[in-house]
PDB file of C-alpha atoms in Angstrom:
ATOM      1  CA  MET A   1      98.300  12.848  52.517  1.00 40.00           C
ATOM      2  CA  SER A   2      98.316  16.024  54.627  1.00 53.00           C
ATOM      3  CA  ARG A   3     100.022  14.148  57.480  1.00 53.00           C
ATOM      4  CA  TRP A   4     102.653  12.878  55.066  1.00 42.00           C
ATOM      5  CA  LYS A   5     103.212  16.402  53.715  1.00 50.00           C
ATOM      6  CA  ALA A   6     103.614  17.846  57.232  1.00 50.00           C
ATOM      7  CA  LYS A   7     106.217  15.199  58.023  1.00 50.00           C
ATOM      8  CA  HIS A   8     107.937  15.786  54.693  1.00 49.00           C
ATOM      9  CA  ASP A   9     108.096  19.574  55.254  1.00 56.00           C
ATOM     10  CA  LYS A  10     109.503  19.069  58.741  1.00 60.00           C
ATOM     11  CA  GLU A  11     112.205  16.751  57.447  1.00 75.00           C
ATOM     12  CA  HIS A  12     112.968  19.063  54.506  1.00 83.00           C
ATOM     13  CA  TYR A  13     113.798  22.082  56.659  1.00 78.00           C
ATOM     14  CA  TYR A  14     115.555  19.947  59.258  1.00 78.00           C
ATOM     15  CA  LYS A  15     117.854  18.491  56.585  1.00 89.00           C
ATOM     16  CA  LEU A  16     118.334  21.918  55.014  1.00 85.00           C
ATOM     17  CA  ALA A  17     119.380  23.379  58.368  1.00 86.00           C
ATOM     18  CA  LYS A  18     121.900  20.585  58.865  1.00 87.00           C
ATOM     19  CA  LYS A  19     123.266  21.062  55.361  1.00 86.00           C
ATOM     20  CA  ASN A  20     123.719  24.815  55.799  1.00 82.00           C
ATOM     21  CA  ASN A  21     125.018  24.623  59.386  1.00 84.00           C
ATOM     22  CA  TYR A  22     122.054  26.344  61.015  1.00 87.00           C
ATOM     23  CA  ARG A  23     121.367  25.357  64.595  1.00 90.00           C
ATOM     24  CA  SER A  24     117.650  25.040  64.064  1.00 89.00           C
ATOM     25  CA  ARG A  25     115.138  24.565  61.270  1.00 89.00           C
ATOM     26  CA  ALA A  26     113.534  27.705  62.742  1.00 91.00           C
ATOM     27  CA  SER A  27     116.282  29.708  61.011  1.00 94.00           C
ATOM     28  CA  TYR A  28     114.232  29.394  57.831  1.00 94.00           C
ATOM     29  CA  LYS A  29     111.241  30.991  59.503  1.00 94.00           C
ATOM     30  CA  LEU A  30     113.212  34.189  60.097  1.00 96.00           C
ATOM     31  CA  LYS A  31     114.751  34.071  56.623  1.00 95.00           C
ATOM     32  CA  GLN A  32     111.279  33.844  55.087  1.00 95.00           C
ATOM     33  CA  LEU A  33     109.854  36.549  57.361  1.00 96.00           C
ATOM     34  CA  ASN A  34     112.727  38.881  56.513  1.00 97.00           C
ATOM     35  CA  LYS A  35     112.362  38.274  52.787  1.00 96.00           C
ATOM     36  CA  LYS A  36     108.676  39.191  52.979  1.00 95.00           C
ATOM     37  CA  TYR A  37     108.809  42.107  55.429  1.00 96.00           C
ATOM     38  CA  LYS A  38     112.365  43.522  55.037  1.00 96.00           C
ATOM     39  CA  LEU A  39     112.987  43.526  58.798  1.00 96.00           C
ATOM     40  CA  LEU A  40     116.777  43.413  58.891  1.00 97.00           C
ATOM     41  CA  ASN A  41     119.743  45.194  57.385  1.00 97.00           C
ATOM     42  CA  ALA A  42     123.482  45.319  57.996  1.00 97.00           C
ATOM     43  CA  ASP A  43     123.158  48.117  60.556  1.00 97.00           C
ATOM     44  CA  SER A  44     120.298  46.709  62.650  1.00 96.00           C
ATOM     45  CA  ASN A  45     120.657  46.505  66.425  1.00 97.00           C
ATOM     46  CA  VAL A  46     118.694  43.379  67.275  1.00 98.00           C
ATOM     47  CA  VAL A  47     117.690  41.719  70.534  1.00 98.00           C
ATOM     48  CA  ASP A  48     116.773  38.025  70.238  1.00 98.00           C
ATOM     49  CA  LEU A  49     114.767  36.974  73.316  1.00 97.00           C
ATOM     50  CA  GLY A  50     114.483  33.304  74.217  1.00 95.00           C
ATOM     51  CA  ALA A  51     117.168  32.743  71.607  1.00 96.00           C
ATOM     52  CA  ALA A  52     118.459  29.218  72.347  1.00 95.00           C
ATOM     53  CA  PRO A  53     119.866  27.380  70.459  1.00 95.00           C
ATOM     54  CA  GLY A  54     120.683  30.477  68.380  1.00 96.00           C
ATOM     55  CA  GLY A  55     119.219  29.740  64.949  1.00 96.00           C
ATOM     56  CA  TRP A  56     117.614  33.164  64.555  1.00 97.00           C
ATOM     57  CA  SER A  57     120.729  34.947  65.786  1.00 97.00           C
ATOM     58  CA  GLN A  58     122.758  33.086  63.153  1.00 97.00           C
ATOM     59  CA  VAL A  59     120.519  34.540  60.445  1.00 97.00           C
ATOM     60  CA  VAL A  60     120.917  38.054  61.877  1.00 98.00           C
ATOM     61  CA  CYS A  61     124.710  37.718  61.902  1.00 97.00           C
ATOM     62  CA  GLU A  62     124.588  36.502  58.320  1.00 96.00           C
ATOM     63  CA  ILE A  63     122.622  39.596  57.249  1.00 97.00           C
ATOM     64  CA  ILE A  64     124.870  41.990  59.180  1.00 97.00           C
ATOM     65  CA  GLY A  65     127.829  40.417  57.417  1.00 96.00           C
ATOM     66  CA  GLU A  66     131.427  41.556  57.775  1.00 93.00           C
ATOM     67  CA  GLU A  67     130.930  45.223  56.915  1.00 93.00           C
ATOM     68  CA  GLY A  68     127.738  46.037  58.830  1.00 95.00           C
ATOM     69  CA  THR A  69     127.668  47.980  62.078  1.00 95.00           C
ATOM     70  CA  GLY A  70     124.708  46.105  63.561  1.00 96.00           C
ATOM     71  CA  GLN A  71     124.671  43.841  66.598  1.00 96.00           C
ATOM     72  CA  VAL A  72     122.609  40.928  67.824  1.00 97.00           C
ATOM     73  CA  ILE A  73     122.189  40.213  71.509  1.00 98.00           C
ATOM     74  CA  SER A  74     120.921  36.702  72.206  1.00 98.00           C
ATOM     75  CA  VAL A  75     119.245  36.265  75.577  1.00 97.00           C
ATOM     76  CA  ASP A  76     118.127  33.021  77.157  1.00 96.00           C
ATOM     77  CA  LEU A  77     118.040  31.239  80.503  1.00 94.00           C
ATOM     78  CA  GLU A  78     119.836  28.359  78.778  1.00 94.00           C
ATOM     79  CA  TYR A  79     123.444  28.459  77.638  1.00 95.00           C
ATOM     80  CA  ILE A  80     123.831  29.365  73.964  1.00 95.00           C
ATOM     81  CA  LYS A  81     126.985  28.259  72.208  1.00 96.00           C
ATOM     82  CA  PRO A  82     128.632  31.509  71.019  1.00 96.00           C
ATOM     83  CA  ILE A  83     128.330  32.404  67.344  1.00 97.00           C
ATOM     84  CA  ASP A  84     131.660  33.173  65.701  1.00 96.00           C
ATOM     85  CA  HIS A  85     130.823  36.668  64.493  1.00 97.00           C
ATOM     86  CA  ASP A  86     131.872  40.112  65.708  1.00 96.00           C
ATOM     87  CA  ALA A  87     128.239  41.266  65.808  1.00 96.00           C
ATOM     88  CA  TYR A  88     127.181  38.542  68.261  1.00 97.00           C
ATOM     89  CA  ILE A  89     126.867  38.892  72.035  1.00 97.00           C
ATOM     90  CA  GLY A  90     125.276  36.244  74.240  1.00 97.00           C
ATOM     91  CA  VAL A  91     123.588  37.011  77.552  1.00 97.00           C
ATOM     92  CA  LYS A  92     122.551  34.215  79.917  1.00 97.00           C
ATOM     93  CA  GLY A  93     119.680  35.240  82.175  1.00 96.00           C
ATOM     94  CA  ASP A  94     116.012  36.060  82.600  1.00 93.00           C
ATOM     95  CA  PHE A  95     115.035  38.758  80.117  1.00 92.00           C
ATOM     96  CA  THR A  96     112.082  39.817  82.262  1.00 89.00           C
ATOM     97  CA  THR A  97     114.406  41.184  84.961  1.00 93.00           C
ATOM     98  CA  GLN A  98     115.499  44.798  85.131  1.00 92.00           C
ATOM     99  CA  GLU A  99     119.125  43.711  85.497  1.00 95.00           C
ATOM    100  CA  ILE A 100     119.180  41.883  82.173  1.00 95.00           C
ATOM    101  CA  GLN A 101     117.277  44.672  80.420  1.00 93.00           C
ATOM    102  CA  GLU A 102     119.830  47.208  81.661  1.00 94.00           C
ATOM    103  CA  THR A 103     122.605  44.929  80.420  1.00 95.00           C
ATOM    104  CA  ILE A 104     121.009  44.825  76.964  1.00 93.00           C
ATOM    105  CA  THR A 105     120.614  48.612  76.819  1.00 92.00           C
ATOM    106  CA  GLU A 106     124.221  49.109  77.868  1.00 94.00           C
ATOM    107  CA  ILE A 107     125.547  46.690  75.251  1.00 93.00           C
ATOM    108  CA  ILE A 108     123.730  48.355  72.352  1.00 89.00           C
ATOM    109  CA  ASN A 109     124.436  51.826  73.722  1.00 88.00           C
ATOM    110  CA  GLY A 110     120.802  52.847  73.571  1.00 89.00           C
ATOM    111  CA  LYS A 111     117.858  50.865  72.319  1.00 93.00           C
ATOM    112  CA  ALA A 112     117.094  48.156  69.785  1.00 97.00           C
ATOM    113  CA  ASP A 113     115.847  48.625  66.224  1.00 97.00           C
ATOM    114  CA  LEU A 114     114.221  45.197  66.307  1.00 98.00           C
ATOM    115  CA  ILE A 115     113.172  42.710  68.976  1.00 98.00           C
ATOM    116  CA  LEU A 116     112.797  39.072  67.953  1.00 98.00           C
ATOM    117  CA  SER A 117     111.173  36.336  69.995  1.00 96.00           C
ATOM    118  CA  ASP A 118     110.639  32.779  68.805  1.00 94.00           C
ATOM    119  CA  ALA A 119     110.278  31.632  72.405  1.00 88.00           C
ATOM    120  CA  SER A 120     107.696  29.045  73.436  1.00 82.00           C
ATOM    121  CA  PRO A 121     106.499  28.151  76.917  1.00 75.00           C
ATOM    122  CA  LYS A 122     106.776  24.646  78.293  1.00 77.00           C
ATOM    123  CA  LEU A 123     103.730  22.942  76.807  1.00 71.00           C
ATOM    124  CA  THR A 124     101.380  20.744  78.838  1.00 73.00           C
ATOM    125  CA  GLY A 125      99.321  19.321  75.988  1.00 72.00           C
ATOM    126  CA  VAL A 126      96.214  21.026  77.378  1.00 75.00           C
ATOM    127  CA  LYS A 127      95.231  23.497  74.665  1.00 74.00           C
ATOM    128  CA  ASP A 128      93.719  26.234  76.828  1.00 73.00           C
ATOM    129  CA  VAL A 129      96.526  26.100  79.385  1.00 77.00           C
ATOM    130  CA  ASP A 130      99.189  26.212  76.665  1.00 76.00           C
ATOM    131  CA  ASN A 131      97.471  29.126  74.897  1.00 77.00           C
ATOM    132  CA  PHE A 132      97.474  31.221  78.050  1.00 81.00           C
ATOM    133  CA  ARG A 133     101.061  30.270  78.884  1.00 85.00           C
ATOM    134  CA  ALA A 134     102.063  31.425  75.412  1.00 83.00           C
ATOM    135  CA  TYR A 135     100.099  34.640  75.931  1.00 87.00           C
ATOM    136  CA  ASP A 136     101.857  35.334  79.240  1.00 89.00           C
ATOM    137  CA  LEU A 137     105.251  34.820  77.594  1.00 90.00           C
ATOM    138  CA  ALA A 138     104.355  37.045  74.648  1.00 90.00           C
ATOM    139  CA  LYS A 139     103.024  39.700  77.013  1.00 91.00           C
ATOM    140  CA  SER A 140     106.363  39.651  78.853  1.00 91.00           C
ATOM    141  CA  VAL A 141     108.145  40.328  75.564  1.00 93.00           C
ATOM    142  CA  LEU A 142     105.703  43.131  74.774  1.00 92.00           C
ATOM    143  CA  ASN A 143     106.255  44.742  78.176  1.00 90.00           C
ATOM    144  CA  ILE A 144     110.013  44.634  77.665  1.00 91.00           C
ATOM    145  CA  SER A 145     109.604  46.681  74.494  1.00 92.00           C
ATOM    146  CA  ASP A 146     108.899  49.721  76.672  1.00 91.00           C
ATOM    147  CA  ASN A 147     112.432  49.500  78.047  1.00 92.00           C
ATOM    148  CA  ILE A 148     114.624  48.314  75.175  1.00 94.00           C
ATOM    149  CA  LEU A 149     112.906  49.167  71.855  1.00 96.00           C
ATOM    150  CA  LYS A 150     113.496  52.541  70.225  1.00 96.00           C
ATOM    151  CA  PRO A 151     110.594  54.699  68.953  1.00 96.00           C
ATOM    152  CA  GLU A 152     109.445  53.430  65.532  1.00 97.00           C
ATOM    153  CA  GLY A 153     111.264  50.158  66.212  1.00 97.00           C
ATOM    154  CA  ASN A 154     109.819  46.796  65.195  1.00 98.00           C
ATOM    155  CA  LEU A 155     108.911  43.530  66.911  1.00 98.00           C
ATOM    156  CA  VAL A 156     108.558  39.969  65.640  1.00 97.00           C
ATOM    157  CA  ILE A 157     106.964  37.566  68.063  1.00 96.00           C
ATOM    158  CA  LYS A 158     105.642  34.021  67.986  1.00 92.00           C
ATOM    159  CA  ALA A 159     102.090  33.518  69.196  1.00 89.00           C
ATOM    160  CA  PHE A 160      99.586  30.669  69.234  1.00 85.00           C
ATOM    161  CA  GLN A 161      96.060  30.949  67.903  1.00 83.00           C
ATOM    162  CA  GLY A 162      93.322  30.762  70.491  1.00 79.00           C
ATOM    163  CA  GLU A 163      91.287  32.936  72.839  1.00 79.00           C
ATOM    164  CA  ALA A 164      94.334  34.710  74.285  1.00 85.00           C
ATOM    165  CA  TYR A 165      95.761  35.289  70.800  1.00 88.00           C
ATOM    166  CA  GLN A 166      93.186  37.954  69.959  1.00 90.00           C
ATOM    167  CA  GLU A 167      93.902  39.690  73.250  1.00 91.00           C
ATOM    168  CA  LEU A 168      97.598  39.825  72.386  1.00 92.00           C
ATOM    169  CA  ILE A 169      96.841  41.391  68.998  1.00 94.00           C
ATOM    170  CA  LYS A 170      94.778  44.085  70.734  1.00 94.00           C
ATOM    171  CA  GLU A 171      97.644  44.840  73.105  1.00 94.00           C
ATOM    172  CA  LEU A 172     100.110  45.080  70.228  1.00 96.00           C
ATOM    173  CA  LYS A 173      97.880  47.472  68.311  1.00 96.00           C
ATOM    174  CA  LYS A 174      97.962  49.853  71.270  1.00 95.00           C
ATOM    175  CA  LYS A 175     101.748  50.115  71.043  1.00 96.00           C
ATOM    176  CA  PHE A 176     102.536  49.791  67.331  1.00 97.00           C
ATOM    177  CA  ARG A 177     101.364  51.602  64.211  1.00 97.00           C
ATOM    178  CA  THR A 178     100.813  48.441  62.182  1.00 98.00           C
ATOM    179  CA  VAL A 179     100.329  44.822  63.227  1.00 97.00           C
ATOM    180  CA  LYS A 180     100.242  41.912  60.776  1.00 96.00           C
ATOM    181  CA  THR A 181     100.121  38.163  61.263  1.00 95.00           C
ATOM    182  CA  THR A 182     101.667  35.512  59.068  1.00 95.00           C
ATOM    183  CA  LYS A 183     102.758  31.874  58.949  1.00 92.00           C
ATOM    184  CA  PRO A 184     106.050  31.123  57.157  1.00 88.00           C
ATOM    185  CA  ASN A 185     106.192  28.138  54.822  1.00 85.00           C
ATOM    186  CA  SER A 186     108.734  26.533  57.152  1.00 82.00           C
ATOM    187  CA  SER A 187     106.229  26.459  60.041  1.00 79.00           C
ATOM    188  CA  ARG A 188     104.511  23.146  60.534  1.00 73.00           C
ATOM    189  CA  LYS A 189     101.157  23.390  58.760  1.00 71.00           C
ATOM    190  CA  ARG A 190      99.278  21.673  61.579  1.00 72.00           C
ATOM    191  CA  SER A 191     100.782  23.902  64.258  1.00 75.00           C
ATOM    192  CA  SER A 192      98.698  26.733  65.716  1.00 78.00           C
ATOM    193  CA  GLU A 193     101.770  28.984  65.810  1.00 85.00           C
ATOM    194  CA  MET A 194     101.658  32.333  64.063  1.00 90.00           C
ATOM    195  CA  TYR A 195     104.157  35.151  63.774  1.00 94.00           C
ATOM    196  CA  VAL A 196     103.167  38.715  64.506  1.00 96.00           C
ATOM    197  CA  ILE A 197     104.997  41.537  62.738  1.00 98.00           C
ATOM    198  CA  ALA A 198     104.527  44.788  64.688  1.00 98.00           C
ATOM    199  CA  ARG A 199     105.993  47.956  63.173  1.00 98.00           C
ATOM    200  CA  GLY A 200     106.359  51.525  64.374  1.00 98.00           C
ATOM    201  CA  PHE A 201     106.667  51.307  68.136  1.00 98.00           C
ATOM    202  CA  ARG A 202     104.927  54.147  69.963  1.00 95.00           C
ATOM    203  CA  PRO A 203     106.306  54.377  73.499  1.00 89.00           C
ATOM    204  CA  LYS A 204     104.170  55.852  76.235  1.00 80.00           C
ATOM    205  CA  LYS A 205     104.748  59.544  76.782  1.00 71.00           C
ATOM    206  CA  ASN A 206     105.851  60.434  80.287  1.00 57.00           C
ATOM    207  CA  LYS A 207     103.221  62.428  82.096  1.00 49.00           C
ATOM    208  CA  LYS A 208     104.432  65.686  83.565  1.00 46.00           C
TER     209      LYS A 208
END
């Protein structure tokens, strides 16, 4: 029964995404996270890391609407088909490089209010290896926060439960005032994926 329900849920959100012209069923994860945590508004400057195919960025554009002043910058090594919205800017490249981070900062004329990352590493099927690959990717996103996230800004990041997961939570708590974990209804129930909501970024103070 549980296997049937997991398959049913997967098909439900897949069909819903097709019906509503979202590029990915993952769009509903961000919609549910935003409903619960009030992460986005029409004036948010958002950076979506590992954004392909663009499902999360679509949701951001939808929330910004026609009157908002916010922007969403989608970054990925893969090509992302542009979203037809004035708030959208696509950047093709490696977000761990200084060049791409400088490009992001220049585009938003400062720093981001919110960083999103629904990125996953290439999975091997070996649980321990995949957990640590996911940790390394999440740690890269966390490190980037120092350069592109404004003080008191927020971060939403996908992580996978396991030994490295607890280490990631510890690292996040060093940089953010509050850290919470959740699993949206649209996530596959049998998946080990979790979403971490980190609020109130506290950048390191420069030593004199």
